[in-house]
Every structure is written in structure tokens, then in C-alpha cells.
Coordinates of C-alpha atoms and ligand atoms in Angstrom, one line a residue:
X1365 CA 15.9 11.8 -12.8
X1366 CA 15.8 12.6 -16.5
X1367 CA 17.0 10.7 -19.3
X1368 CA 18.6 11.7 -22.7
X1369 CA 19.0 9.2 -25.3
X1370 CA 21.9 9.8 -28.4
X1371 CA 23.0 7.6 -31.4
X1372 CA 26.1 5.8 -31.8
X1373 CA 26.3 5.3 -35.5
X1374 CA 29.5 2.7 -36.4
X1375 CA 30.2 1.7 -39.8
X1376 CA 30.2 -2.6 -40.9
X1377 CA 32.5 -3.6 -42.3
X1378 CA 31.1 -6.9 -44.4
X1379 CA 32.0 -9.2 -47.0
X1380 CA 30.3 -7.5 -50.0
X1381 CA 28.0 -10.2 -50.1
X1382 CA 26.6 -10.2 -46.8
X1383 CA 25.6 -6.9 -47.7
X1384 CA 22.7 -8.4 -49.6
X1385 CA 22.1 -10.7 -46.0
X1386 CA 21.4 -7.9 -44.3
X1387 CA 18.8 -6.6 -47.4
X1388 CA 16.9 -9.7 -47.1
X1389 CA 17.1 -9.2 -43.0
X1390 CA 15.8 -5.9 -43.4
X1391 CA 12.9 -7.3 -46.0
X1392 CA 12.0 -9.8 -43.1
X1393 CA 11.9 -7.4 -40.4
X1394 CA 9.0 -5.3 -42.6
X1395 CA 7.1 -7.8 -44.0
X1396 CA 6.3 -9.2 -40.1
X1397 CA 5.9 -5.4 -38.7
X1398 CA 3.5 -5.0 -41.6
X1399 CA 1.4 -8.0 -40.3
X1400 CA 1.6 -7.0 -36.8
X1401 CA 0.3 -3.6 -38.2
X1402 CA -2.7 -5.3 -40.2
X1403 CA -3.2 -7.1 -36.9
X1404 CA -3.4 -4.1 -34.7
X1405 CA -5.9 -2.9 -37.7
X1406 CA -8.2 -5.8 -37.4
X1407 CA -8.1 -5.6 -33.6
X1408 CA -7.6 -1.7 -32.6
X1409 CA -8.4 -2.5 -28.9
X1410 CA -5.2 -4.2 -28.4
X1411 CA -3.7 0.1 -28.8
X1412 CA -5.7 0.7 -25.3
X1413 CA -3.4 -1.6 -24.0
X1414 CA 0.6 -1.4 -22.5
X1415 CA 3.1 -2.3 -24.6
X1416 CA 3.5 -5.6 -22.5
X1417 CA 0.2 -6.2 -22.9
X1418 CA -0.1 -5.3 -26.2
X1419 CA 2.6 -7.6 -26.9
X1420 CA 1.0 -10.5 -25.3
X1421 CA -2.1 -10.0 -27.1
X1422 CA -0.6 -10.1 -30.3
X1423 CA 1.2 -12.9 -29.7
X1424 CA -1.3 -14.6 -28.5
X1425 CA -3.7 -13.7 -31.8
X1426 CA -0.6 -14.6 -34.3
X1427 CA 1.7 -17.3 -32.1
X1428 CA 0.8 -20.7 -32.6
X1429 CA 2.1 -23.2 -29.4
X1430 CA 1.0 -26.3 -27.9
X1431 CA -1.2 -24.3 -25.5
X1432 CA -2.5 -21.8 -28.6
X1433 CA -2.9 -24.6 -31.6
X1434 CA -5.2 -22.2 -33.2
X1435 CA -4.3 -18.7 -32.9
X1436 CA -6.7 -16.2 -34.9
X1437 CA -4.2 -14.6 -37.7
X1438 CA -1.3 -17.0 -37.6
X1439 CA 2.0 -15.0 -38.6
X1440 CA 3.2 -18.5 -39.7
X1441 CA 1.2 -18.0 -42.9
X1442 CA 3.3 -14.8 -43.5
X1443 CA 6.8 -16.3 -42.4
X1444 CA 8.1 -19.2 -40.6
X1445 CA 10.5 -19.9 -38.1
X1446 CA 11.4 -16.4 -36.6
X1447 CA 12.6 -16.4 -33.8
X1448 CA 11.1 -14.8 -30.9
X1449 CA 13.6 -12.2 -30.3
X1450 CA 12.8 -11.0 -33.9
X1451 CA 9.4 -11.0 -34.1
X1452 CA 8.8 -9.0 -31.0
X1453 CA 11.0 -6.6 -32.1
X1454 CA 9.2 -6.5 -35.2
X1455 CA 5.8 -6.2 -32.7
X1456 CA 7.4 -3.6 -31.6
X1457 CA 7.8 -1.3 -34.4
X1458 CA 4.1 -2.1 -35.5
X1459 CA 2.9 -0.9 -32.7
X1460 CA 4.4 2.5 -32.3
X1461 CA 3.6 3.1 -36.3
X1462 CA -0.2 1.4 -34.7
X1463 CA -0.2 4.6 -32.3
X1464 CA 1.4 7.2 -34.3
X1465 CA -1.1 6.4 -37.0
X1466 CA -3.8 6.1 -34.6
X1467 CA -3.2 9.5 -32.6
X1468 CA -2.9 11.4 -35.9
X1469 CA -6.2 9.9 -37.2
X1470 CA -7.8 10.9 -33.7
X1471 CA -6.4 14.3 -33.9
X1472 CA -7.4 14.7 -38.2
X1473 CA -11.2 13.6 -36.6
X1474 CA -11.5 16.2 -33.9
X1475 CA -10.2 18.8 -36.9
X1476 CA -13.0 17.5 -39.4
X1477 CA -15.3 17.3 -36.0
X1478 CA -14.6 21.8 -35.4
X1479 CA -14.6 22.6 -38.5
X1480 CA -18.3 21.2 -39.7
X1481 CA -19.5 22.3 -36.5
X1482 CA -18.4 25.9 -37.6
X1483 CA -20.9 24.9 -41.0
X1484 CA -17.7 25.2 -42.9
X1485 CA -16.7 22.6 -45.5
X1486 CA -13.9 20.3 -44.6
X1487 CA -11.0 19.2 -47.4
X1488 CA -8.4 17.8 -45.9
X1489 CA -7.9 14.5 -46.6
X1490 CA -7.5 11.6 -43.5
X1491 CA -4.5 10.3 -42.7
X1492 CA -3.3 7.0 -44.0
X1493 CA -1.7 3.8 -42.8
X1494 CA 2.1 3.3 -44.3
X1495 CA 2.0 2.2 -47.5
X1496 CA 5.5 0.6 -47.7
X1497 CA 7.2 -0.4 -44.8
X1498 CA 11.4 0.5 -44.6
X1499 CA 12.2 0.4 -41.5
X1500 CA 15.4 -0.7 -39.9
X1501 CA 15.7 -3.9 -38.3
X1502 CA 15.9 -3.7 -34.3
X1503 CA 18.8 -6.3 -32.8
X1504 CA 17.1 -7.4 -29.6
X1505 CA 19.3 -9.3 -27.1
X1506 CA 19.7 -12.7 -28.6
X1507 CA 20.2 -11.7 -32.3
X1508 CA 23.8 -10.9 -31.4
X1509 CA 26.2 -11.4 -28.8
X1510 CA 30.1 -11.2 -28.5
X1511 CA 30.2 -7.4 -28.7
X1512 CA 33.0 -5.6 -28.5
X1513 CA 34.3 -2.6 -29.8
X1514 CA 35.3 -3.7 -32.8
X1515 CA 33.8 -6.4 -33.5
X1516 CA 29.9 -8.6 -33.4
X1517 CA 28.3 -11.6 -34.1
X1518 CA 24.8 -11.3 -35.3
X1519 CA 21.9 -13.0 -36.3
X1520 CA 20.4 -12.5 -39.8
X1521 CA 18.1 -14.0 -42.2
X1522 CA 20.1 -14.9 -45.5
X1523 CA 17.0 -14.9 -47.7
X1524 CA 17.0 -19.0 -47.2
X1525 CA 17.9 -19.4 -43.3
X1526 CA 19.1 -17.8 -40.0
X1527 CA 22.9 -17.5 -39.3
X1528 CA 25.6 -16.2 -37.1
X1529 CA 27.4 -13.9 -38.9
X1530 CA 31.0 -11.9 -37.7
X1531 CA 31.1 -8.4 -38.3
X1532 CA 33.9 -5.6 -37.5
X1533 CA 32.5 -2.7 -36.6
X1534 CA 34.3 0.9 -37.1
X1535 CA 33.7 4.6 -36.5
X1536 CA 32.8 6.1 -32.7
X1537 CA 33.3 4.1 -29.8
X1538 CA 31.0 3.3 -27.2
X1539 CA 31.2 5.4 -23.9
X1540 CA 32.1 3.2 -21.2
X1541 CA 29.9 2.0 -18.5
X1542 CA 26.6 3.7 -20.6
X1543 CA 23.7 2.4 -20.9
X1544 CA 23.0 1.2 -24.4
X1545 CA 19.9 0.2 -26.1
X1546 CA 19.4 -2.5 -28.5
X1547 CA 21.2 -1.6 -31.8
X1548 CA 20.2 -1.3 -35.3
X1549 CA 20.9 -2.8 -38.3
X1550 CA 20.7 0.4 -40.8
X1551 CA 20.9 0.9 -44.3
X1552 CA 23.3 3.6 -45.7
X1553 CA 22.9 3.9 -49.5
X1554 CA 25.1 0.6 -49.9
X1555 CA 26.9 0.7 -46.7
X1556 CA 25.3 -0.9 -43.8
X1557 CA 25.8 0.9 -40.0
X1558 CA 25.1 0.1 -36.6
X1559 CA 23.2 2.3 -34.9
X1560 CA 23.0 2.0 -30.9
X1561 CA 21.2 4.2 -28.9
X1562 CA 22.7 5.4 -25.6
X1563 CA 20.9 6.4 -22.4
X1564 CA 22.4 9.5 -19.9
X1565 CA 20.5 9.8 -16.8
X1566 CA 20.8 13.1 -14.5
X1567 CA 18.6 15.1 -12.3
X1568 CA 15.7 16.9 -14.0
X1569 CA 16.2 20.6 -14.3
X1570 CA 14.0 22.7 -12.4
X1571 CA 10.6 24.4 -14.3
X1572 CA 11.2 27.2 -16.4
X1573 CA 8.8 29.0 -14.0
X1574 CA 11.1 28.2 -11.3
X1575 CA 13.9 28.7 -12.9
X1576 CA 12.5 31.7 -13.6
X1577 CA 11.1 33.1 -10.6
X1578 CA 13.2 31.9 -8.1
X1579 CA 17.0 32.2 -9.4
X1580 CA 18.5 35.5 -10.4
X1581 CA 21.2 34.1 -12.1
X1582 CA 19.1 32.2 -14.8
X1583 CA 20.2 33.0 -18.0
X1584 CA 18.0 32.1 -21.3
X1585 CA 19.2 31.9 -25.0
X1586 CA 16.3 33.4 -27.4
X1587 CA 16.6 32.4 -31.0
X1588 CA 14.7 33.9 -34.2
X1589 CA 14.6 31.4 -36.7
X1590 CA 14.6 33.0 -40.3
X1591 CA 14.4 32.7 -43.9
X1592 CA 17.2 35.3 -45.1
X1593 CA 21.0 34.8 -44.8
X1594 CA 21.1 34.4 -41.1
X1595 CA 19.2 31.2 -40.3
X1596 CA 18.9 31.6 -36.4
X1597 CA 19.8 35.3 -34.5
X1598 CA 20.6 33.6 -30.4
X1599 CA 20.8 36.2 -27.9
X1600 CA 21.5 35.4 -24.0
X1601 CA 19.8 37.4 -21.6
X1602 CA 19.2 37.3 -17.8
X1603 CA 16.1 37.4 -16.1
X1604 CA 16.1 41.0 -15.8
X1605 CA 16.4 41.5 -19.3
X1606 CA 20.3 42.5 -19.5
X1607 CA 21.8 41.3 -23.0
X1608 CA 25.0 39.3 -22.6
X1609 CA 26.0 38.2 -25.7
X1610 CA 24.5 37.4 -29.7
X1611 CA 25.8 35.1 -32.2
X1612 CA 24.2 34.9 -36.2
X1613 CA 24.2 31.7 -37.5
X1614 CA 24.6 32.2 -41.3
X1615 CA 24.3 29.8 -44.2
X1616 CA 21.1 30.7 -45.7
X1617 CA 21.6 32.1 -48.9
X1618 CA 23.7 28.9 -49.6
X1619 CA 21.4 26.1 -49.1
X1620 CA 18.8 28.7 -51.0
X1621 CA 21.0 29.1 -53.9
X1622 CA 21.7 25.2 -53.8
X1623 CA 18.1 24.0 -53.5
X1624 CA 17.1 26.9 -56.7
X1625 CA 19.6 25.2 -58.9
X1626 CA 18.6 21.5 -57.8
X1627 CA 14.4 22.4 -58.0
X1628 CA 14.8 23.8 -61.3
X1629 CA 16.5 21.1 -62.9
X1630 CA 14.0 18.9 -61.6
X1631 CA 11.2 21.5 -63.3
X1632 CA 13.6 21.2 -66.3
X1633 CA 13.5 17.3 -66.4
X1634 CA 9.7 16.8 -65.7
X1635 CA 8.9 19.1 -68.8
X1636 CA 11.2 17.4 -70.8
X1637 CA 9.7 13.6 -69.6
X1638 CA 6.7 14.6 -70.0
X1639 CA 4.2 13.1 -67.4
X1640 CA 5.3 11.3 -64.2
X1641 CA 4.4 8.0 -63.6
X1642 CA 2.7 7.6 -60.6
X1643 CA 3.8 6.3 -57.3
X1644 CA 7.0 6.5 -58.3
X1645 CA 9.8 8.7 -57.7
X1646 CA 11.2 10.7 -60.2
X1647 CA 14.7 12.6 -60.1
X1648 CA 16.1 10.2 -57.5
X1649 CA 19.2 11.8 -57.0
X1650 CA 18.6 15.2 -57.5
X1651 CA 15.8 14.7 -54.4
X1652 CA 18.1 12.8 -52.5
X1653 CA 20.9 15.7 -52.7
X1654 CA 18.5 18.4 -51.8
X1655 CA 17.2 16.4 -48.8
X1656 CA 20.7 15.2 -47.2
X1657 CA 21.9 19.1 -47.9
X1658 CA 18.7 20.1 -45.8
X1659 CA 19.1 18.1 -42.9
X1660 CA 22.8 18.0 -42.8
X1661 CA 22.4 21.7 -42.2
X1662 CA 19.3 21.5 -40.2
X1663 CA 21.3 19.6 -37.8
X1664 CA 24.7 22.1 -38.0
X1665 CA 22.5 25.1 -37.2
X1666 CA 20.7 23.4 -33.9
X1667 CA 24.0 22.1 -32.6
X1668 CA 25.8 25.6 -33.3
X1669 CA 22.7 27.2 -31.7
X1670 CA 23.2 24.7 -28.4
X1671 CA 26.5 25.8 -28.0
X1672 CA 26.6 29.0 -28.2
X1673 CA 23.5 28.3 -25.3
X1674 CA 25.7 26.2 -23.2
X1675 CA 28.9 28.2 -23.8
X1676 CA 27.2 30.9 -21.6
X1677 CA 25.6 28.6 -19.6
X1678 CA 22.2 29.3 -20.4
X1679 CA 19.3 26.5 -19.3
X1680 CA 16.1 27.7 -20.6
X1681 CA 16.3 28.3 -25.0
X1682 CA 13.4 30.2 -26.0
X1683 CA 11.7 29.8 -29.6
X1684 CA 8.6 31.2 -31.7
X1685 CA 5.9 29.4 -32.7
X1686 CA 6.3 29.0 -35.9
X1687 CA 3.2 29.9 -37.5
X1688 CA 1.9 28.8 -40.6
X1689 CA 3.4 28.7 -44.0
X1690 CA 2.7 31.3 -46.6
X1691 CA 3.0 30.3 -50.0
X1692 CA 5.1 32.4 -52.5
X1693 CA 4.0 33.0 -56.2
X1694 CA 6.2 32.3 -58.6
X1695 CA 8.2 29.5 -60.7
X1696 CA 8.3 25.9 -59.3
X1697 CA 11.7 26.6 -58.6
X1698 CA 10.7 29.2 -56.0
X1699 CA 7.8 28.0 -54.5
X1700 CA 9.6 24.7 -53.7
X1701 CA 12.6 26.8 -52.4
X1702 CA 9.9 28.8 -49.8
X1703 CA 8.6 25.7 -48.6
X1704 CA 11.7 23.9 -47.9
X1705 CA 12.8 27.2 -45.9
X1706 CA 10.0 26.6 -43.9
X1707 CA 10.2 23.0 -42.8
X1708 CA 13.9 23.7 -42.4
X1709 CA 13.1 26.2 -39.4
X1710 CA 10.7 23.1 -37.9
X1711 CA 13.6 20.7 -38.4
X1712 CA 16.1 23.2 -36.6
X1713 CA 13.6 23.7 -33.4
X1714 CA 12.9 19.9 -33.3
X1715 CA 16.9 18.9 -33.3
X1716 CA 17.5 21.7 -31.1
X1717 CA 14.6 21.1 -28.5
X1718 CA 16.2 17.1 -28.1
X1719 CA 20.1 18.4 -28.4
X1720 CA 19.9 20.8 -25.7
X1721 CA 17.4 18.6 -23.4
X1722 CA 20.7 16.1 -23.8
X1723 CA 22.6 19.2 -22.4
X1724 CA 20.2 19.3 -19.9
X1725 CA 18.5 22.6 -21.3
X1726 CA 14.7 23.3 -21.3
X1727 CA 13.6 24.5 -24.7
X1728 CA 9.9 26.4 -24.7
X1729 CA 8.4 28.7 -27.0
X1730 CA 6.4 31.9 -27.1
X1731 CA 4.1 33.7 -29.0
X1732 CA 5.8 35.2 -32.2
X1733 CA 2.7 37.7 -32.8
X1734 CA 4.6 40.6 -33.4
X1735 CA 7.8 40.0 -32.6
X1736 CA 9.6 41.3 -35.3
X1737 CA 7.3 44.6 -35.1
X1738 CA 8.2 45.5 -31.6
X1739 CA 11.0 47.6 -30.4
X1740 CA 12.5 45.6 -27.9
X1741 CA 14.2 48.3 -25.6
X1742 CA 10.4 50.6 -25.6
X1743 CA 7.4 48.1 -27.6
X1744 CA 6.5 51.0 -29.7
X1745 CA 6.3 50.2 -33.7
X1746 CA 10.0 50.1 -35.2
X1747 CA 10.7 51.2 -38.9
X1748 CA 12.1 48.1 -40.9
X1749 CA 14.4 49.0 -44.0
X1750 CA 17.6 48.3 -45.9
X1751 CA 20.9 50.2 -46.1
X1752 CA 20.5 52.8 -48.4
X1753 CA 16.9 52.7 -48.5
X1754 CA 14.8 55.7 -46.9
X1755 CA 13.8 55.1 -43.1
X1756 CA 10.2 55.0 -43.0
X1757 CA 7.2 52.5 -43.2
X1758 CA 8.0 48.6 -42.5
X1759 CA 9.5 46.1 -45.4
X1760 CA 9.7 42.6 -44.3
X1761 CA 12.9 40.7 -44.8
X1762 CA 14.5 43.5 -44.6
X1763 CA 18.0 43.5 -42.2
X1764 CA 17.6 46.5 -40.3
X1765 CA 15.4 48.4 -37.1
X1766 CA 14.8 51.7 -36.5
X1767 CA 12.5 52.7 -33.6
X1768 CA 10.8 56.2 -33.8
X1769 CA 9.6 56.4 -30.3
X1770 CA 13.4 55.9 -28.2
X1771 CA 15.9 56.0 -31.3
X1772 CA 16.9 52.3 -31.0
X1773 CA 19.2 51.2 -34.1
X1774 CA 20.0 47.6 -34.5
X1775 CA 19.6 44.8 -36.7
X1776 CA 16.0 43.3 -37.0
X1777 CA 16.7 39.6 -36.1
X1778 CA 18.8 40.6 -32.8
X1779 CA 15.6 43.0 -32.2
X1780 CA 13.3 39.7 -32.8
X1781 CA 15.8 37.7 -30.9
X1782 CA 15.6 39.8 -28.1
X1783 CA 11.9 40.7 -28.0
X1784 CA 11.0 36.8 -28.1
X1785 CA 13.5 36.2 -25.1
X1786 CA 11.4 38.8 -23.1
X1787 CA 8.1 37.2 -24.1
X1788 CA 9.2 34.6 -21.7
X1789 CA 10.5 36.5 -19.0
X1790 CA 7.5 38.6 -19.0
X1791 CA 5.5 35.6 -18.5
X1792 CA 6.4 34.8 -15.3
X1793 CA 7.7 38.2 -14.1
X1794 CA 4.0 39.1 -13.0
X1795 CA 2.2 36.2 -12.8
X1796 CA -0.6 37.9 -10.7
X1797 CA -2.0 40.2 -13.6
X1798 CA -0.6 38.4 -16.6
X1799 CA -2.6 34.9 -17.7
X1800 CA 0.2 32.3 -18.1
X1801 CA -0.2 31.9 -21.9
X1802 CA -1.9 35.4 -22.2
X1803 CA -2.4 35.5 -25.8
X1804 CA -1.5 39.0 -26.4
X1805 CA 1.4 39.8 -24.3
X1806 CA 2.7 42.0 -26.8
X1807 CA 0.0 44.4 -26.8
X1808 CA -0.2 44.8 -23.0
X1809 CA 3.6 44.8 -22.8
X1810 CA 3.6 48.2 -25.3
X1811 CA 1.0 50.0 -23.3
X1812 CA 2.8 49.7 -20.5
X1813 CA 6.1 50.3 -21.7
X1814 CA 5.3 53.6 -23.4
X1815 CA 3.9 55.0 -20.0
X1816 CA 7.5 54.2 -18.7
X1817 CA 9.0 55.8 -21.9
X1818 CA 6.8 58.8 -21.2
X1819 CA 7.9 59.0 -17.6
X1820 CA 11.5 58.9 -18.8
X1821 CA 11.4 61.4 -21.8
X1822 CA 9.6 64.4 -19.0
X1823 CA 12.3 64.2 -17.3
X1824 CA 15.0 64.2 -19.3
X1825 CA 17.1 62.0 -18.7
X1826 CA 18.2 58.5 -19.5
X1827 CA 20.3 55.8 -17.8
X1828 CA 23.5 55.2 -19.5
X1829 CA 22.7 51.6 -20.9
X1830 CA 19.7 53.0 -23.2
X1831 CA 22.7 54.7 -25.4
X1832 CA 24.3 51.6 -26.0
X1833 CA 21.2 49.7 -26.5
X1834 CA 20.1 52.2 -28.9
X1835 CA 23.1 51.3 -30.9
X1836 CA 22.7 47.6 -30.4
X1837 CA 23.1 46.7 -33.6
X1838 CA 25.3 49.0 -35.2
X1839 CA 28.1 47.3 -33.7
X1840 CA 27.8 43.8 -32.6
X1841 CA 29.6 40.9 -34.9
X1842 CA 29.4 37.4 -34.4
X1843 CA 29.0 36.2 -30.6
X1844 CA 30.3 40.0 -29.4
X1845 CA 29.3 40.2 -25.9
X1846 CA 26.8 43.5 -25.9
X1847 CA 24.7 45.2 -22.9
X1848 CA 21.6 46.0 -24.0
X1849 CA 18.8 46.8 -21.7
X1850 CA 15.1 46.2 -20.7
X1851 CA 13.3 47.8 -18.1
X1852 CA 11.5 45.5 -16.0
X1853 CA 7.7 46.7 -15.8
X1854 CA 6.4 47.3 -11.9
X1855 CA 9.5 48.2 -10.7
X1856 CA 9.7 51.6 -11.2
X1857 CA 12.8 53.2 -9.6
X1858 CA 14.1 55.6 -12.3
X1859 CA 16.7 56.8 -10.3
X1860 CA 19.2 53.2 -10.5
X1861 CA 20.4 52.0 -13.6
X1862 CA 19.0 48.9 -14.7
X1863 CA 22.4 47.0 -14.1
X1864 CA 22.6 47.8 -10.9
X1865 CA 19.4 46.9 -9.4
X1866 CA 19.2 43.9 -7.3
X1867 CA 18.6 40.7 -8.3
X1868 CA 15.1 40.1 -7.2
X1869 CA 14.4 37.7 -4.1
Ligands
ZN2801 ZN1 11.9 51.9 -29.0

């Protein structure tokens, strides 16, 4: 069995002054997970350990009772009276910031570690442990009871003691009969919200290898995740390369245009200020703006991309690696702009990978050398240009494809879209000659695929789906259903049409 977890958020609705209850619940909550993180620090073998374990231990080390009189760091300097419930909940946040911390540190050494071993010099500085702790308190069973779904009673430290406390609660109801985790108390600018994490359990889906190999009818949703106008290009293909729909997913000159305006004022407002005082944050709300835009849409575009996915009941969606980021030259205005373009294509795989795993979906990604280079119906070297521009040589960013070798038209992301798609199915299609994560499939893919355009061009003729993959882009809008083809490598019989081969055993 597999599990998905979601978020219920619900809205409190509070007396206003309970509102600052809640604030000095919050403050508790971080100032105890910040000891239990200092504690972890002063005794890093407790990390080896469980989380039950782990618990113990630190309770142990912090939790003075008759049979512990003297325990090492007692939390009762820090705060007194908490109640159980709340301080392993507060534990329990220090020790996943504990490993998180911890496993970046350990991955930050092994990076130092390779690169002095090359003789190079190494700059990057180490990780380090959170500085200021705002986190969200965790309700454990026992800080609040009487839930229904409107209203609570919960357990929160005024600033001067603990009390029972009614709340209604509105917004999206809980499923029925789900299985719900323990809610949080969270913070919403000066609204406070619920938030309750909710557990679906179904059968795992099959490996993408089996999927692959051993069902005809899989069908896979490829996305290319870009910069330009069209934030994600999805195409859904079979496993034997036929192209059964596409869908763009726009918005991108937008949120550029937004984010320009917003980074420049901020470039606007520093020079006029002067220096920036350190550690503190300047332009508040202009940040603020540019980061809720970013995510809002971050999340819009994965959700619209899982759709479209499970609309054609596809189960495997197939990214890039994402590479690394190249800085742009330029004004700050810019270069900020660039950057947030790139994290916002990290942010859209990440929310997609967890929405379509609740869909039951397996996300995986492939090698992106090339991929925009490639002609997807032949692997020969496509011509990259604008309308209007002249049809030669290869300028990125540019929205349009034009292969040389077999005359394929289309629009570059749909070619990108495609060509990643077949990264994957290639991996598995011959897993006797081709390596698993064979780092160049691209280059073994075009050798092989001129040979069968060779064979093709002497004699003359073509099957009838190479015309209308050739025009695959010329015509296709948003989410039109399109045949496109790809000839599956090995299986030469030129004779059939692609469509009509068999689906292989
Ligand atoms: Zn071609």
C-alpha cells in the first residue's frame, strides 16, 4: 500500500484577542524546539537513533521526574509547566530540523571532501543551523478535543498560563472516515488557520519499468519546463511513441512582467536608502508580493499540468533534470527576474512530483542533454528560429523547429516535450544494450535513428503519419489531440505503419 498525505487548511474564527494567544502559543512552541535543537547539538548521537528513541533520550536528558531528579540540560530552565503533549511535539520538530540540518552538513562535507581531492580550491560556505525558529505549532492529541466541523476546543499558552479555548472553525470540510493527522495551529499574516493533514492509502503503482515493459497501454505525460511564455509544454504519448494529445500552459510573460516591475522598485528603494541594515529585511511587502505571486503560480501550473496527465489517464509524468542555473548580465531587475524563473521551474517539478503521486502517478526524470536540440521524429540537429526570421543556425528561446534531415515543422517546446518523453521510453525499450541511466542516450539514439532515416529516404517512401508529424506543430492549439510518430528502434518492419503495429508482448 501507498500513502498520500494533503492539507486541509480551515480558517479561525477568534475573538481578536485570542489572536495574540495563539502568537504567544506559537512563541512557546519555538523557543522549546529551539532547546531540543541545541540539545540534539550538544548530543548528535541521539540523530543515529529512531524517532521513539530519540524522543526518549531527549526526554530523558531534559525531563526532570521523581525517577530523573537530575536530568543533564533541564528544559525547565527554558520554560515550565508544558505539558507533555506539547513538548514532544515541540521534540518533534527539533528533530527533523536536527536531521535535515544534519544530512545537508553531511552532504556539504562529502562536496568540500571531492573537490580538494581534485586539488581544487573549495568556497562554498557550510551549512548553518536555523537562526530563528517560526515554525507552526503542532496540536498533538490532548491539546484539543471536541472537534467537529465547525467547531474546537484547544489548548494554548496565553503568554501567562495554559487554557481551553473555543474556536469555530470555517473553510473546507473534512472528508469523512479519512485519516487525519494532528492539526496545526498556523499563522496567516493576521488570520490564524488550521491546517490538518489528511492520509489516503491505495495500492502502490507498479515500477515505471514495469509499467513500461510489461503493459502496452501505458501512457506517459512528458513536460518541458521553460522560461518563455509557455511555462510547461505536456505531451501524452504511449509506449510506442504515438502522440495523443499536448496542452501549453502559459502565464509566463505575466509573472515576468510582474516580478520586473516589483525587483526594480526594490533596486529603486535600496539606492534611495542608501545601505541596508543588516539582518534585516528590507522592502517587506514588495518581497512578500513577489513570493506569494511565485508560488501561487508555481502551484496553478503543477496542478494544471496533473490534470491534463490524469485527464488522459496517464501514470508515469516524465521531467528533465533541471540543470544548473546560468546567470544573466544585466540590471538587478533582470538578473533577479532570471533567477526567480529558475527556482520557479524547481517549485513546479516538486508540487507536481507530490500532486500526481496523490493521483497515484509516478513522476521520474531524464536526462535533458540535448533535448531541445533533437528532432524528435529523426534525432538529427533541428534549425531553431522565430517567425519571420531566416531558417538557419540554432537561437535559443526561440518558439519554433525546423529539422533539415526529415522536414519536421513544429513548435520547439512540443519538440522538447516530446523528445524528453522518449528519453524514458527508450530506456527501458532495450534494456539489453542500453545502460539503465546511460548518460548519453541522445547521442546513441541519433545514430541509430539516421540509419533508419537512410533506410526510409532509398526507398522512397514514407508512412502516412510522418506527414502529419512533420507538421506537428503548425497546427496544434491548446490540448488538440495530434498523432505524431516515433519509430521504435529494433523493430524494423518498414512495410506497417507505426499505428498499426502491435502492441508489444
Ligand atoms: Zn527530423
Amino acid at each position: 500500500m501507498a500513502k498520500a498525505t494533503t492539507t486541509i487548511r480551515q480558517v479561525l474564527n477568534h475573538r481578536p484577542e485570542h489572536g495574540a494567544w495563539f502568537a504567544a502559543n506559537q512563541a512557546l512552541f519555538n523557543r522549546v524546539a529551539a532547546f531540543y535543537f541545541e540539545v540534539i547539538q550538544a548530543h548528535e548521537r541521539v540523530l543515529e537513533l529512531g524517532n521513539q528513541e530519540a524522543m526518549r533520550a531527549l526526554e530523558t536528558l531534559t525531563h526532570t521526574t521523581e525517577k530523573n531528579p537530575h536530568p543533564v540540560m533541564p528544559l525547565a530552565e527554558v520554560a515550565e509547566e508544558i505539558p507533555a503533549l506539547f513538548r514532544r511535539a515541540a521534540i518533534h520538530a527539533a528533530l527533523g530540523s536536527a536531521r535535515s540540518f544534519q544530512a545537508h552538513l553531511e552532504k556539504w562535507r562529502k562536496r568540500k571532501e571531492k573537490t580538494l581531492a581534485k586539488g581544487k580550491t573549495f568556497t562554498e560556505r557550510p551549512p548553518v543551523p536555523p537562526r530563528s525558529w517560526n515554525k507552526s505549532a503542532t496540536l498533538y492529541a490532548g491539546q484539543w478535543k471536541e472537534r467537529t466541523q465547525s467547531s474546537m476546543v484547544l489548548k494554548v499558552w496565553t503568554g501567562t498560563c495554559w487554557s481551553w479555548l473555543q474556536v469555530r472553525i470555517t473553510g473546507r470540510e473534512l472528508p469523512p472516515y479519512a485519516e487525519t493527522g494532528s492539526p496545526q495551529l498556523v499563522r496567516h499574516g493576521k488570520a490564524w488557520q488550521l491546517h490538518t493533514p489528511v492520509g489516503k492509502q491505495f495500492s502502490s503503482p507498479p515500477k515505471v519499468e514495469q509499467q513500461l515493459t510489461a503493459n502496452a497501454h501505458t501512457k506517459i505525460c512528458a513536460v518541458d519546463l521553460n522560461m518563455g511564455e509557455h511555462l510547461a509544454c505536456c505531451t501524452i504519448q504511449t509506449v510506442e511513441g504515438s502522440i495523443l494529445a499536448t496542452r501549453f500552459i502559459s502565464g509566463g510573460t505575466a509573472i515576468s512582467g510582474f516580478r520586473k516591475q516589483r525587483l526594480g522598485r526594490v533596486a529603486r528603494n535600496r539606492n534611495k536608502t542608501g545601505l541596508i541594515a543588516k539582518g534585516e529585511q528590507d522592502n517587506v511587502a514588495l518581497w512578500r508580493t513577489i513570493r506569494d505571486r511565485d508560488e501561487q503560480l508555481a502551484h496553478q501550473v503543477s496542478r494544471r499540468i496533473v490534470q491534463f496527465a490524469r485527464e488522459h489517464e496517464a501514470s508515469i509524468l516524465v521531467f528533465e533534470h533541471l540543470g544548473n542555473l546560468k546567470p544573466e548580465k544585466g540590471r538587478y531587475s533582470r538578473r533577479g527576474n532570471s533567477k526567480r524563473a529558475f527556482w520557479m521551474k524547481g517549485r513546479i517539478f516538486r508540487y507536481a512530483t507530490y500532486k500526481a503521486w496523490n493521483e497515484r502517478i509516478i513522476t521520474c526524470r531524464v536526462n535533458p542533454k540535448n533535448t531541445s536540440r533533437e528532432c524528435a521524429c529523426c534525432g538529427a540537429q533541428v534549425v531553431r528560429y522565430a517567425q519571420g526570421q531566416s531558417e538557419e543556425g540554432y537561437t535559443p528561446g526561440t518558439p519554433l523547429v525546423l529539422c533539415p534531415a526529415c522536414h519536421m515543422r513544429g513548435h520547439a517546446d512540443r519538440n522538447a516535450s516530446i523528445k524528453i518523453g522518449q528519453r524514458l521510453t527508450t530506456r527501458y525499450s532495450k534494456p539489453s544494450q542500453e545502460k539503465p541511466h546511460a548518460p548519453l542516450p541522445g547521442a546513441e539514439r541519433s545514430v541509430k535513428a539516421e540509419g533508419v532515416a537512410a533506410s526510409q529516404d532509398a526507398k522512397g517512401e514514407e508512412p502516412p503519419s510522418m506527414a502529419q508529424a512533420r507538421r506537428h506543430g503548425s497546427s496544434n492549439g491548446h490540448g488538440t489531440a495530434q498523432r505524431g510518430k516515433r519509430r521504435r528502434m529494433g523493430t524494423p518492419s518498414p512495410s506497417i505503419p507505426t499505428q498499426l503495429r502491435l502492441p508489444r508482448e
